[in-house]
XYZ file of C-alpha atoms in Angstrom:
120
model
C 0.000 0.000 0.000
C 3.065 2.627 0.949
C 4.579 1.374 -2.002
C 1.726 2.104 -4.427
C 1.006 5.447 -2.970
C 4.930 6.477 -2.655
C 4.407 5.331 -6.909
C 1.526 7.473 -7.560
C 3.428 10.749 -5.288
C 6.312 10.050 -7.287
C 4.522 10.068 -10.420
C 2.495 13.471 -10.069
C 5.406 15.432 -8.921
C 7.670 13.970 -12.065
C 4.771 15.264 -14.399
C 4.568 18.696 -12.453
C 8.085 19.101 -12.235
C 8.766 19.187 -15.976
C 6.365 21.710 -16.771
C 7.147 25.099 -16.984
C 5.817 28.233 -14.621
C 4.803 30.710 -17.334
C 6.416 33.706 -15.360
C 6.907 36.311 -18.235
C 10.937 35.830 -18.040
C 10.859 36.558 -14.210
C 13.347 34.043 -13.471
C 15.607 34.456 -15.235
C 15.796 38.614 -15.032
C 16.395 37.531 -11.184
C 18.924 35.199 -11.875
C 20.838 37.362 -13.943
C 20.624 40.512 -11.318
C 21.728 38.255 -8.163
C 25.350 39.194 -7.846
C 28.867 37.079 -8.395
C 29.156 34.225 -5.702
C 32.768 35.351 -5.813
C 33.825 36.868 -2.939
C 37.260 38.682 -2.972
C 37.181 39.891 0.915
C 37.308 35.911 1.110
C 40.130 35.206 -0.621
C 42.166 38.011 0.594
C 41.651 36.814 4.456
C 42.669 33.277 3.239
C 46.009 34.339 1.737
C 46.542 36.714 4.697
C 45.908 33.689 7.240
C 47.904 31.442 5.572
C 50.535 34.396 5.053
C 50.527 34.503 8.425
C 50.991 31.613 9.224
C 54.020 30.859 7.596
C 55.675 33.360 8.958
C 54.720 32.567 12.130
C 55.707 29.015 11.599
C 59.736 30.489 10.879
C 59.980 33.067 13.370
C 59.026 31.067 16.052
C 61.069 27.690 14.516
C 57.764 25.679 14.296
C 59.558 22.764 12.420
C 61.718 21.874 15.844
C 58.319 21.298 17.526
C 57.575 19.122 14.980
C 60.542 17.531 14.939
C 60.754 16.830 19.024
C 56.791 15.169 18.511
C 58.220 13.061 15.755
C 60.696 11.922 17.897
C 58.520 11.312 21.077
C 56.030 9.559 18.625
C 58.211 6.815 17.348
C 60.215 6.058 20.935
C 56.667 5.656 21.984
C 55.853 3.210 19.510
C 58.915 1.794 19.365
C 58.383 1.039 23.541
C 54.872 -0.313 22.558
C 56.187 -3.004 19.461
C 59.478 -4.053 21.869
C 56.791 -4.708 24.990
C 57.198 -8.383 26.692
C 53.727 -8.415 27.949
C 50.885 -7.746 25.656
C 49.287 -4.724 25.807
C 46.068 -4.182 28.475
C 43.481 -3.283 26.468
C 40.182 -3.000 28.600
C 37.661 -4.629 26.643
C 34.625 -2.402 27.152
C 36.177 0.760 25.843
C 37.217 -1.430 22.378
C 33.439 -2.921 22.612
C 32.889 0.505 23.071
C 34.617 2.070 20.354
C 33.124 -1.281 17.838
C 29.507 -0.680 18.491
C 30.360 3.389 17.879
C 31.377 2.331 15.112
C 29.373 0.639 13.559
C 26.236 2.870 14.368
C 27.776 5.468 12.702
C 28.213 2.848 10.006
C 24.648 1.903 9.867
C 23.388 5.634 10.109
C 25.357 6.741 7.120
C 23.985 3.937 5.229
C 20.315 4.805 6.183
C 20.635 8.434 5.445
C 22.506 7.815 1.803
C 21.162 7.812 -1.319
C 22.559 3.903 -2.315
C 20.026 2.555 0.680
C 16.451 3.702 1.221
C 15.255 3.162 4.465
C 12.468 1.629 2.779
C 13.925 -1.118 1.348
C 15.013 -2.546 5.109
């Protein structure tokens, strides 16, 4: 019954859809006054910021920080691979983490165009 009325919905608003509003040219005089979606202010800031930035990143030597993190990273993992014991993992936070997951998962998949909620 959803399915036949969903087919007859579908059907009016196809035929409806293609038919033209007789609006004297309306349209399209409004289209053609709305102003340039290009924004310059825009583009400005974004150079400035990343301008910025990089000078930022220099004067203050940004690529030591980096560096020391690197470092800290990889004696980290390093400690983690050469580990005798394996490593305590509590098993609710990565049941936790799973079912998170996969909701998200399953959400994204109800909300996208490849799976209708109506074809569950």
């Amino acid at each position: 019954m959803m399915e036949d009325n969903e087919r007859l919905l579908q059907n009016f608003f196809s035929e409806v859809a293609s038919t033209p509003v007789a609006d004297n040219g309306f349209t399209n005089r409004v289209m053609q006054r709305l102003p340039q979606r290009v924004n310059w202010f825009t583009h400005l800031w974004n150079i400035f910021c990343v301008t910025v930035f990089m000078v930022l990143f220099v004067v203050f030597r940004g690529w030591e920080s980096l560096m020391a993190q690197f470092v800290v990273m990889m004696r980290t993992l390093m400690a983690y691979v050469m580990m005798p014991e394996p490593l305590n993992i509590n098993l609710s936070v990565l049941l936790s983490v799973v079912c998170g997951l996969l909701l998200v998962a399953v959400i994204e998949l109800m909300y996208s165009d490849k799976l209708k909620i109506s074809d569950l």
